[in-house]
Coordinates of C-alpha atoms and ligand atoms in Angstrom, one line a residue:
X1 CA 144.9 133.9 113.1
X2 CA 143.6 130.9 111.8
X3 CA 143.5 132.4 108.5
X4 CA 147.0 133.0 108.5
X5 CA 148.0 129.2 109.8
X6 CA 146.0 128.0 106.7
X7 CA 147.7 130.2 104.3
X8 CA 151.1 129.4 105.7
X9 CA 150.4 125.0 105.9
X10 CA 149.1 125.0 102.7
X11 CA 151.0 125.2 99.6
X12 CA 149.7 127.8 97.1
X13 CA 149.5 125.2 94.3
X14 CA 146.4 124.0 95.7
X15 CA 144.8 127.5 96.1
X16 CA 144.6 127.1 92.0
X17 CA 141.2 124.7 91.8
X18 CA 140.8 124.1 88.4
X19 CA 137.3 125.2 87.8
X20 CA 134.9 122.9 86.3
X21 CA 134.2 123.8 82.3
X22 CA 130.5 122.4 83.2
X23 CA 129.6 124.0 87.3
X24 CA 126.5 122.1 88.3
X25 CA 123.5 123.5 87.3
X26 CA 119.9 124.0 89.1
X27 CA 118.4 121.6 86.9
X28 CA 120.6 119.0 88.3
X29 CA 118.7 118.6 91.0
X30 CA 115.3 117.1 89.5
X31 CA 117.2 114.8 87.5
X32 CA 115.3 112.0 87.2
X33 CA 115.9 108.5 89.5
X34 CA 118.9 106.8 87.3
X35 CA 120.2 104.2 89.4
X36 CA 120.4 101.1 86.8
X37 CA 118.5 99.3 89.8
X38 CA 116.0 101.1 91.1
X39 CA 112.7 102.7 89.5
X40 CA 110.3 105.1 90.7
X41 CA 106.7 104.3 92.2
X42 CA 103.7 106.5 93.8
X43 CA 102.3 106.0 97.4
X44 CA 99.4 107.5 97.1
X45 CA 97.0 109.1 99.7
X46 CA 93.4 110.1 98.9
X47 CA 90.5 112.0 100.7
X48 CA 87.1 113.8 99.5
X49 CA 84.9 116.0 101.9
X50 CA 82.1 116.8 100.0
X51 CA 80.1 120.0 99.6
X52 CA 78.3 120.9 103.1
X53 CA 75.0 120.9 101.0
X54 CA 76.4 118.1 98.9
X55 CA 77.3 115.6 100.9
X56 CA 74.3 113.2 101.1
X57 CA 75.0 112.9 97.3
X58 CA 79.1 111.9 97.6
X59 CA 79.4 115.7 95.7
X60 CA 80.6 116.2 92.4
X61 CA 84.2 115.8 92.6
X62 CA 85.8 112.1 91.4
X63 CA 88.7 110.6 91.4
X64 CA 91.0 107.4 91.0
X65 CA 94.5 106.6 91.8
X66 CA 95.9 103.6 91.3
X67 CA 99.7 102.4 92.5
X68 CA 100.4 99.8 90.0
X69 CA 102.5 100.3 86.9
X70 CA 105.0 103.4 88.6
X71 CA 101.3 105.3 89.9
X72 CA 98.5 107.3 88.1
X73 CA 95.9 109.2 89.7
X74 CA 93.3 112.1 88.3
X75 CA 90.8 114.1 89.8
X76 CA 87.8 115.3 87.7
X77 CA 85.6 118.2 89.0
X78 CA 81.9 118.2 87.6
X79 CA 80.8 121.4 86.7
X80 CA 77.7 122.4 89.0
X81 CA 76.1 124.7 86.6
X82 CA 74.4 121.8 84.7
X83 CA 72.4 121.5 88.3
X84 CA 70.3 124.1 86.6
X85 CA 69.3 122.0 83.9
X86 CA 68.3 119.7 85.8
X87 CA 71.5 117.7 85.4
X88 CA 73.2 115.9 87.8
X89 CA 76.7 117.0 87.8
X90 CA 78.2 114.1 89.2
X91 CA 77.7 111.3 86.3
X92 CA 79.9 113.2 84.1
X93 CA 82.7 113.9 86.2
X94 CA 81.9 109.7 87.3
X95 CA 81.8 108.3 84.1
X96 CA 85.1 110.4 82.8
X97 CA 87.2 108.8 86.0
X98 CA 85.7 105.3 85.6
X99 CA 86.5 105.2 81.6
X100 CA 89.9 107.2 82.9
X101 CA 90.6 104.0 84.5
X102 CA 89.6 101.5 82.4
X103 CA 91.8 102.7 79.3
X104 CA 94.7 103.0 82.1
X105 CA 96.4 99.3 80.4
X106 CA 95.2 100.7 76.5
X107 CA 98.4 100.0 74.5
X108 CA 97.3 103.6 72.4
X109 CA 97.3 105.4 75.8
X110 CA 101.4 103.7 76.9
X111 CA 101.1 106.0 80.0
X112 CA 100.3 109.2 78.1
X113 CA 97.9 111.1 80.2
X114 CA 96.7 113.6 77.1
X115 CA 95.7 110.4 75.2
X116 CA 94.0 109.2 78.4
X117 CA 92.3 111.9 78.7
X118 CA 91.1 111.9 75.0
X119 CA 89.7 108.0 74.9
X120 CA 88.3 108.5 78.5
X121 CA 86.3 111.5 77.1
X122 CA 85.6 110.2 73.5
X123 CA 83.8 107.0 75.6
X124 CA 82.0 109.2 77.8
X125 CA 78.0 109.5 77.3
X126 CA 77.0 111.4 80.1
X127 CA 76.0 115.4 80.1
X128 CA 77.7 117.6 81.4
X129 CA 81.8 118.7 81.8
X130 CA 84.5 118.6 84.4
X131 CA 87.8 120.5 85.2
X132 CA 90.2 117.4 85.2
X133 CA 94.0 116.6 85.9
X134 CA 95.4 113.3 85.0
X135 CA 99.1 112.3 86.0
X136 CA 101.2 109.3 85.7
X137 CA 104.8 108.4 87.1
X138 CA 107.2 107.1 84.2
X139 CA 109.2 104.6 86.2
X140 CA 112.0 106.9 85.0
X141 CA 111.0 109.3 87.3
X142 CA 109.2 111.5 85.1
X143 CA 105.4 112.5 85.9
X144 CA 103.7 113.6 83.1
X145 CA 100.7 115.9 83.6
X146 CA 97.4 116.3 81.4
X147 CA 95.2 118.9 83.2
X148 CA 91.8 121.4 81.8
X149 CA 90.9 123.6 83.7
X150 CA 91.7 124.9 87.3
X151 CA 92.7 121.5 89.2
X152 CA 95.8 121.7 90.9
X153 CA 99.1 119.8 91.5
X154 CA 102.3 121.0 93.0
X155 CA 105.5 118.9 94.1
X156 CA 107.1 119.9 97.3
X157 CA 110.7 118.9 97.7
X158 CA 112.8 119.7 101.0
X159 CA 109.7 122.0 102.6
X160 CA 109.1 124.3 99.4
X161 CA 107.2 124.3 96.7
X162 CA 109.3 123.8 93.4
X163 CA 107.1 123.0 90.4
X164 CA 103.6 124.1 90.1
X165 CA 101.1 124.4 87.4
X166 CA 98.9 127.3 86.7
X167 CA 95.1 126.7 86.4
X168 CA 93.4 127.4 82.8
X169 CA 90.4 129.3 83.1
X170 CA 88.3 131.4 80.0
X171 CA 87.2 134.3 82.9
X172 CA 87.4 133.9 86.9
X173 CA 85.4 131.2 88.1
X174 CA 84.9 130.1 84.8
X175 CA 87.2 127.2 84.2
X176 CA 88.8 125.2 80.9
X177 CA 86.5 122.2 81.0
X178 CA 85.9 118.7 79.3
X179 CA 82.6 118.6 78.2
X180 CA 79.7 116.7 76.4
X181 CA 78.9 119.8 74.1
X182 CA 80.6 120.9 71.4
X183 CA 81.5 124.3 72.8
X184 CA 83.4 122.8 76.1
X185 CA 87.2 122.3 75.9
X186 CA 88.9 118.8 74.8
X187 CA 92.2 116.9 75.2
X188 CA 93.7 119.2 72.5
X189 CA 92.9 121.8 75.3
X190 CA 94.9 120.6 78.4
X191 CA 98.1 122.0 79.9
X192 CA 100.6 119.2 79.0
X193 CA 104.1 119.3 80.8
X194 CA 106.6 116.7 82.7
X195 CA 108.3 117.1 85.6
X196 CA 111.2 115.0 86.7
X197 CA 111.3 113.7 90.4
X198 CA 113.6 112.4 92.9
X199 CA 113.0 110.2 95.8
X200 CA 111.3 111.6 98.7
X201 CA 109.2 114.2 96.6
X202 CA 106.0 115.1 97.7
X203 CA 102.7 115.9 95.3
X204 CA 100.0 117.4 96.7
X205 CA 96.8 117.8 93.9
X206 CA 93.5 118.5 94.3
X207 CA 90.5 120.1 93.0
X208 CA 90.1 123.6 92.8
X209 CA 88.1 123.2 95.9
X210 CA 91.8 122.3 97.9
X211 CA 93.6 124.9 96.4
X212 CA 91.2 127.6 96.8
X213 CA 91.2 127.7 100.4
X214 CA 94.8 126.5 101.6
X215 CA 97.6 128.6 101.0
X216 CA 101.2 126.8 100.1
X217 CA 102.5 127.5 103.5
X218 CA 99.8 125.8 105.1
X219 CA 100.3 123.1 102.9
X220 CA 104.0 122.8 103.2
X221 CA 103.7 122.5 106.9
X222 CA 101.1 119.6 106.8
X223 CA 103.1 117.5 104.5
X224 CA 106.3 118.2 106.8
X225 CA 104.1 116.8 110.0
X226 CA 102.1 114.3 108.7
X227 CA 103.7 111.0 109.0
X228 CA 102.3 109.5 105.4
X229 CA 100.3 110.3 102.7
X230 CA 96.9 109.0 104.1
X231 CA 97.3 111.2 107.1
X232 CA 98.7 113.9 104.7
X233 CA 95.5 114.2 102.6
X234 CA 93.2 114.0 105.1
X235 CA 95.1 116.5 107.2
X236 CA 94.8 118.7 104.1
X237 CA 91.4 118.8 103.4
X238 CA 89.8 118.9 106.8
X239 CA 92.1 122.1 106.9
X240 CA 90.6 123.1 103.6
X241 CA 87.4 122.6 104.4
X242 CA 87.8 124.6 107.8
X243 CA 88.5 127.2 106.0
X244 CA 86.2 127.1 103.2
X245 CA 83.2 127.4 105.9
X246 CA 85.1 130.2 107.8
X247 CA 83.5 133.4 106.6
X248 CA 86.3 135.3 108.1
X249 CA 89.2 133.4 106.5
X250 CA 91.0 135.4 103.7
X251 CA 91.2 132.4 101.1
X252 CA 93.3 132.3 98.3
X253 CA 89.7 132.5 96.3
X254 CA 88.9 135.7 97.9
X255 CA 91.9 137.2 97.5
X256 CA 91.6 136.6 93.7
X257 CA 88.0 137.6 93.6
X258 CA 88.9 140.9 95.1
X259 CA 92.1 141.4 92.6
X260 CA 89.8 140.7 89.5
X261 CA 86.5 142.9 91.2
X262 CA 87.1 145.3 88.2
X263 CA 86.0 142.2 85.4
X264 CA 83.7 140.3 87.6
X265 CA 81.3 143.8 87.7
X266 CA 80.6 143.4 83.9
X267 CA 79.0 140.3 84.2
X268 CA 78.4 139.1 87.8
X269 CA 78.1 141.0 91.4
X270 CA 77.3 138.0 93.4
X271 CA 80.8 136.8 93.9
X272 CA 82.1 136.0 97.2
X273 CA 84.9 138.4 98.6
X274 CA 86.0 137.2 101.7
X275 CA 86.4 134.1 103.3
X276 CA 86.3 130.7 102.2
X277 CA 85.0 129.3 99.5
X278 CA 82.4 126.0 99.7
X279 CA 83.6 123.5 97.6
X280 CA 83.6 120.0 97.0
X281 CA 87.4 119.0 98.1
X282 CA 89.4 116.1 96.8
X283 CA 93.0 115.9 98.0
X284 CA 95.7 113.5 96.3
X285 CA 98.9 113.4 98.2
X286 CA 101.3 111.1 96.3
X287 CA 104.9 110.4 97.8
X288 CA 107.9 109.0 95.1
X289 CA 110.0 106.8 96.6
X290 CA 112.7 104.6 94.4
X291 CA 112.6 101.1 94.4
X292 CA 115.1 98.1 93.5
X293 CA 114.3 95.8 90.5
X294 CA 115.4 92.8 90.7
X295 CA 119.3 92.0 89.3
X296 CA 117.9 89.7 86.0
X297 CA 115.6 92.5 85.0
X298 CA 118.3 95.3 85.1
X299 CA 119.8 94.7 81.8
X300 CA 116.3 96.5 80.7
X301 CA 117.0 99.7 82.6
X302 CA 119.2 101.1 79.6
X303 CA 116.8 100.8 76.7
X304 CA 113.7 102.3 79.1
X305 CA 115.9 104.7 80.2
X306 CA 113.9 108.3 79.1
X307 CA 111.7 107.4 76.5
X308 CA 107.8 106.2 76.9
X309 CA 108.8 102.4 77.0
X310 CA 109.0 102.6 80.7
X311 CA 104.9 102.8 81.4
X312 CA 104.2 100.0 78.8
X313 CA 106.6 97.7 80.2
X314 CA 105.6 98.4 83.9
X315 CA 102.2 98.1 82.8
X316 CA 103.3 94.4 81.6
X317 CA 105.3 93.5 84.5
X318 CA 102.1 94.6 87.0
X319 CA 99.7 92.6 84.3
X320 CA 102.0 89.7 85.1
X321 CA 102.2 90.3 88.6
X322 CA 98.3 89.5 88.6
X323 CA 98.3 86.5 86.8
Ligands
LIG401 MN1 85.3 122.6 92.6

């Protein structure tokens, strides 16, 4: 009945929509922010639990973030094997964050994560290696991703998960890693890739210790009740480290270990199979949100608009902020 009232009040000329020649497309949705007046900046939340046996030393993981200039943060996992030779796996994964930071304003890195990654490395002394993920907001909107090894980051946008990367790894368990010896992995090695944001997304990254014992649902539903990003990364690794102690919990990591049982049982027989897996765990949670610039800087916005500018300039206009 209704139907047939519509059909008869409305005219058939409208029933012809012209169809658009270009129908809007997924992608248009991570567009990046355009709005002449606003740009995109990081709130960043942060929280390590070390190792259960580890945590007297402050573990192995490290990490920075910083806010200033859009947002960067990176997470660096040291690589316990050099325990064994009597090396403490911490100072490398230390020193690679600290020099990570201090080449953050380098005009040769202009918010480039990979060539962060490479001077942070080439001024690096310590022994030993790390998995590592560096990222940095483009006040465009644009985060741009270095990461070796199996460090994780995924963006969460209305309750799912909708970019993630995959972890790089030569054989389970066995990471990509930056290294003080020749045969480890180098910036030439990482996983390199952009992702465009919008206001409102959420990042969630972490060491391998995070993502090995939280699955994405568990994930999703912190973020969606936590009430900011403190709170958020917190929530998230006291989760994670629940269950990496929980013998009974089927972990992500387990459930890999048991689909790869057929390679591990060439070279190893010790690996765990169920429950969680004890870790070090270092959560970033890092939320975009747009801000305004002020009018007499917007006749800038075109010119930044897409290409790498954007970094060195907000690098400036923070450096000036200080002053
Ligand atoms: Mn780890």
């Amino acid at each position: 009945m209704a139907a047939s009232t519509a059909s008869h009040l409305s005219p058939p000329r409208f029933y012809v929509r012209p169809r658009s020649p270009h129908p809007p497309l997924r992608r248009s949705r991570f567009s990046p922010v355009r709005a002449a007046k606003l740009e995109a900046v990081l709130s960043i939340g942060t929280h390590l639990i070390p190792h259960p046996r580890k945590a007297a030393s402050g573990g192995e993981d490290a990490f920075f973030a910083n806010s200033d200039a859009g947002g960067v943060f990176a997470i660096a996992d040291g690589v316990s094997g050099w325990a064994e030779k009597n090396v403490n796996p911490a100072l490398f994964s230390r020193e690679l964050m600290r020099n990570s930071s201090n080449f953050l304003n380098d005009e040769e890195v202009n918010g480039d994560p990979q060539i962060l990654l490479m001077k942070a490395q080439a001024a690096t002394s310590s022994i030993g290696s790390a998995t590592v993920i560096i990222a940095v907001l483009e006040k465009t909107g644009t985060l741009k991703i270095a990461s070796v090894g199996d460090c994780g980051l995924k963006v969460i946008r209305k309750g799912q998960v909708m970019f993630s990367i995959s972890p790089q790894e030569h054989y389970f368990d066995c990471p990509y890693q930056i290294s003080s010896e020749a045969v480890g992995q180098t910036y030439q090695d990482a996983l390199v890739c952009s992702v465009n944001l919008m206001d409102g997304d959420m990042i969630v990254s972490g060491s391998d210790g995070l993502f090995d014992n939280i699955f994405d649902q568990e994930i999703i539903s912190i973020i969606s009740e936590s009430s900011g990003v403190d709170e958020a990364a917190k929530a998230l690794a006291e989760l994670a480290r629940k269950h990496s102690v929980d013998v009974t919990f089927d972990s992500p990591y387990s459930m890999e270990a048991r689909s790869k049982q057929d390679q591990l049982a060439h070279w190893c027989t010790n690996f765990i199979t169920v429950g969680g897996k004890m870790d070090d765990i270092t959560v970033v949670v890092a939320q975009v949100k747009t801000v305004a610039i002020p009018e007499d800087e917007g006749g800038d916005v075109e010119e930044l608009k897409g290409n790498e500018q954007g970094i060195a300039v907000a690098v400036a206009s923070a450096e000036q902020n200080e002053e």
